[in-house]
Short mmCIF file of C-alpha atoms in Angstrom, two decimals:
data_model
loop_
_atom_site.label_atom_id
_atom_site.label_comp_id
_atom_site.label_asym_id
_atom_site.label_seq_id
_atom_site.Cartn_x
_atom_site.Cartn_y
_atom_site.Cartn_z
CA UNK A 1 0.00 0.00 0.00
CA UNK A 2 1.44 3.41 -0.90
CA UNK A 3 2.32 5.85 1.88
CA UNK A 4 -0.22 8.64 2.25
CA UNK A 5 0.28 12.27 3.23
CA UNK A 6 -1.55 12.36 6.56
CA UNK A 7 -0.93 16.07 7.13
CA UNK A 8 -2.55 17.55 4.03
CA UNK A 9 -5.96 17.19 2.38
CA UNK A 10 -7.62 15.01 1.38
CA UNK A 11 -6.21 12.45 3.86
CA UNK A 12 -5.88 14.91 6.76
CA UNK A 13 -9.58 15.75 6.49
CA UNK A 14 -10.58 12.07 6.55
CA UNK A 15 -8.61 10.87 9.58
CA UNK A 16 -6.46 12.64 12.17
CA UNK A 17 -2.82 11.68 12.69
CA UNK A 18 -3.24 10.64 16.36
CA UNK A 19 -5.60 7.82 15.34
CA UNK A 20 -3.21 6.54 12.65
CA UNK A 21 -0.28 6.92 15.06
CA UNK A 22 -1.80 4.78 17.79
CA UNK A 23 -3.42 2.21 15.50
CA UNK A 24 -0.18 1.73 13.55
CA UNK A 25 1.80 1.25 16.75
CA UNK A 26 -0.69 -1.31 18.09
CA UNK A 27 -0.59 -3.22 14.80
CA UNK A 28 3.23 -3.28 14.97
CA UNK A 29 2.98 -4.74 18.47
CA UNK A 30 0.61 -7.44 17.21
CA UNK A 31 2.98 -8.26 14.35
CA UNK A 32 6.00 -8.50 16.65
CA UNK A 33 4.29 -10.65 19.26
CA UNK A 34 2.45 -12.73 16.70
CA UNK A 35 5.24 -13.87 14.41
CA UNK A 36 8.48 -11.88 14.53
CA UNK A 37 9.86 -11.94 18.05
CA UNK A 38 11.56 -15.13 19.25
CA UNK A 39 10.65 -16.77 22.54
CA UNK A 40 11.66 -14.66 25.52
CA UNK A 41 10.96 -11.29 23.88
CA UNK A 42 7.76 -9.27 24.13
CA UNK A 43 6.53 -6.07 22.50
CA UNK A 44 4.45 -3.64 24.55
CA UNK A 45 3.07 -0.15 24.19
CA UNK A 46 4.26 2.70 26.37
CA UNK A 47 2.01 5.71 26.94
CA UNK A 48 3.42 9.00 28.17
CA UNK A 49 1.54 12.28 28.82
CA UNK A 50 1.74 15.04 26.26
CA UNK A 51 3.74 18.10 27.35
CA UNK A 52 3.89 21.63 25.93
CA UNK A 53 1.24 20.72 23.34
CA UNK A 54 3.59 18.06 21.95
CA UNK A 55 1.98 14.83 20.80
CA UNK A 56 4.29 12.01 21.80
CA UNK A 57 1.96 9.55 23.45
CA UNK A 58 2.77 6.09 22.23
CA UNK A 59 5.89 4.08 21.48
CA UNK A 60 6.56 0.41 20.89
CA UNK A 61 8.98 -1.13 23.39
CA UNK A 62 10.58 -4.57 23.08
CA UNK A 63 11.53 -6.27 26.34
CA UNK A 64 13.67 -9.31 27.10
CA UNK A 65 11.55 -11.33 29.50
CA UNK A 66 14.29 -13.93 29.92
CA UNK A 67 16.27 -11.69 32.25
CA UNK A 68 14.11 -9.26 34.19
CA UNK A 69 12.39 -7.57 31.23
CA UNK A 70 15.07 -5.02 30.30
CA UNK A 71 14.30 -2.76 27.35
CA UNK A 72 16.23 -3.93 24.27
CA UNK A 73 14.58 -1.97 21.45
CA UNK A 74 12.14 0.89 20.85
CA UNK A 75 10.16 1.99 17.79
CA UNK A 76 9.38 5.71 17.74
CA UNK A 77 6.76 7.28 15.46
CA UNK A 78 7.60 10.98 15.03
CA UNK A 79 4.69 13.35 15.59
CA UNK A 80 4.28 16.99 14.50
CA UNK A 81 4.91 18.13 18.06
CA UNK A 82 8.36 16.52 17.99
CA UNK A 83 9.39 18.84 15.15
CA UNK A 84 7.62 22.16 15.65
CA UNK A 85 10.00 23.92 18.06
CA UNK A 86 13.69 23.91 18.91
CA UNK A 87 13.07 22.58 22.42
CA UNK A 88 10.80 19.79 21.16
CA UNK A 89 13.34 18.68 18.58
CA UNK A 90 16.12 18.80 21.15
CA UNK A 91 14.08 16.71 23.60
CA UNK A 92 13.36 14.07 20.97
CA UNK A 93 17.00 13.89 19.86
CA UNK A 94 18.14 13.63 23.50
CA UNK A 95 15.68 10.82 24.15
CA UNK A 96 16.95 8.78 21.18
CA UNK A 97 20.58 9.56 22.03
CA UNK A 98 20.09 8.39 25.62
CA UNK A 99 18.55 5.12 24.44
CA UNK A 100 21.41 4.46 22.03
CA UNK A 101 24.06 5.31 24.64
CA UNK A 102 22.57 2.65 26.92
CA UNK A 103 22.69 0.03 24.17
CA UNK A 104 19.03 0.14 23.13
CA UNK A 105 18.20 -0.47 19.46
CA UNK A 106 15.91 2.26 18.06
CA UNK A 107 13.79 2.56 14.93
CA UNK A 108 12.52 6.05 14.06
CA UNK A 109 9.65 6.51 11.62
CA UNK A 110 9.06 10.07 10.40
CA UNK A 111 6.22 10.58 7.94
CA UNK A 112 5.44 14.14 9.08
CA UNK A 113 5.37 15.99 5.76
CA UNK A 114 4.35 19.52 6.73
CA UNK A 115 7.34 20.28 8.97
CA UNK A 116 10.76 20.11 7.39
CA UNK A 117 13.07 19.54 10.35
CA UNK A 118 15.18 16.39 9.91
CA UNK A 119 15.54 14.81 13.35
CA UNK A 120 17.83 12.12 11.98
CA UNK A 121 20.39 14.71 10.85
CA UNK A 122 20.15 16.44 14.22
CA UNK A 123 20.82 13.10 15.94
CA UNK A 124 23.81 12.39 13.67
CA UNK A 125 25.29 15.76 14.67
CA UNK A 126 24.49 15.38 18.36
CA UNK A 127 26.12 11.93 18.58
CA UNK A 128 29.02 12.69 16.23
CA UNK A 129 28.03 9.85 13.94
CA UNK A 130 29.61 9.40 10.53
CA UNK A 131 28.64 12.14 8.07
CA UNK A 132 27.85 9.43 5.52
CA UNK A 133 24.71 8.72 7.54
CA UNK A 134 23.34 12.22 6.95
CA UNK A 135 20.43 12.84 4.61
CA UNK A 136 19.96 15.87 2.43
CA UNK A 137 18.19 18.60 4.44
CA UNK A 138 15.29 18.53 1.99
CA UNK A 139 14.87 14.75 2.06
CA UNK A 140 11.29 13.51 2.27
CA UNK A 141 9.91 11.39 5.14
CA UNK A 142 12.26 8.69 6.32
CA UNK A 143 12.69 5.51 8.30
CA UNK A 144 15.95 4.82 10.17
CA UNK A 145 17.07 1.81 12.19
CA UNK A 146 19.86 2.44 14.71
CA UNK A 147 21.87 -0.36 16.32
CA UNK A 148 24.50 0.52 18.93
CA UNK A 149 27.50 -1.79 19.19
CA UNK A 150 30.51 -2.20 21.44
CA UNK A 151 34.02 -3.16 20.39
CA UNK A 152 37.53 -3.15 21.81
CA UNK A 153 37.90 0.35 20.40
CA UNK A 154 34.85 1.62 22.28
CA UNK A 155 31.79 1.18 20.10
CA UNK A 156 29.43 3.20 17.97
CA UNK A 157 26.10 3.09 16.18
CA UNK A 158 25.20 1.42 12.90
CA UNK A 159 22.47 3.14 10.88
CA UNK A 160 20.19 1.93 8.13
CA UNK A 161 18.43 5.03 6.74
CA UNK A 162 15.65 4.77 4.18
CA UNK A 163 13.99 7.64 2.36
CA UNK A 164 10.21 7.35 2.20
CA UNK A 165 8.02 8.76 -0.54
CA UNK A 166 4.32 9.53 -0.56
CA UNK A 167 2.75 7.18 -3.09
CA UNK A 168 5.31 4.40 -2.60
CA UNK A 169 5.42 1.41 -0.21
CA UNK A 170 7.36 1.50 3.06
CA UNK A 171 10.45 -0.75 2.84
CA UNK A 172 11.36 -3.36 5.42
CA UNK A 173 14.05 -2.32 7.89
CA UNK A 174 16.37 -4.35 10.14
CA UNK A 175 15.65 -4.56 13.84
CA UNK A 176 18.81 -5.84 15.50
CA UNK A 177 17.78 -6.94 18.99
CA UNK A 178 20.44 -6.46 21.62
CA UNK A 179 21.71 -9.91 22.51
CA UNK A 180 19.38 -11.48 19.97
CA UNK A 181 18.69 -11.94 16.27
CA UNK A 182 18.32 -9.37 13.50
CA UNK A 183 14.67 -9.21 12.45
CA UNK A 184 13.09 -7.72 9.33
CA UNK A 185 10.51 -5.22 10.55
CA UNK A 186 7.56 -5.00 8.16
CA UNK A 187 6.05 -1.61 8.91
CA UNK A 188 4.23 -1.65 5.57
CA UNK A 189 1.76 -4.40 6.47
CA UNK A 190 1.05 -2.81 9.86
CA UNK A 191 0.53 0.55 8.15
CA UNK A 192 -1.92 -1.00 5.68
CA UNK A 193 -3.83 -2.55 8.56
CA UNK A 194 -3.95 0.80 10.40
CA UNK A 195 -5.27 2.58 7.31
CA UNK A 196 -7.97 -0.04 6.84
CA UNK A 197 -9.05 0.18 10.48
CA UNK A 198 -9.31 3.97 10.09
CA UNK A 199 -11.35 3.54 6.89
CA UNK A 200 -8.81 5.20 4.60
CA UNK A 201 -9.10 2.28 2.16
#
């Protein structure tokens, strides 16, 4: 199913972004728990209160229930409120940076089309990641998987950035669980399910 522009008519007048946001996240959780995650791992939703008119209510968290349920991965769906002000962008980048510094795998999905800030580029700069990971400032929506690693030389972060385009399918992306396998995260099928549940198709 092609990606839609949820922030401009006609789609924005048919269904609000918060409904797509939460439905998509829930469908990702069902996909992970239903067929992707190996035994001992569990996907759950995390709800946090909105602050300063910023919509950042729901994230997908993957826990390792074999050893006390530590967080091993998070999937973040960027919302307009994450990009509309300097302090909101800084807070989002700091949140992702903190997760990566503690060894948590993160996937960031940004399909917000009406605000041009590129949070991925801001994260690359904040963490001093390789410049080859940067996108053009005018790049369209994107999907990035981040996997921190440790080595004898210290460690770093691997990135798998994907440009997204309205009218084209969402590609699969790797989800490299800390201490576990590398999965192929199929956000496209969960997105299609969310659109159907919200009567966009």
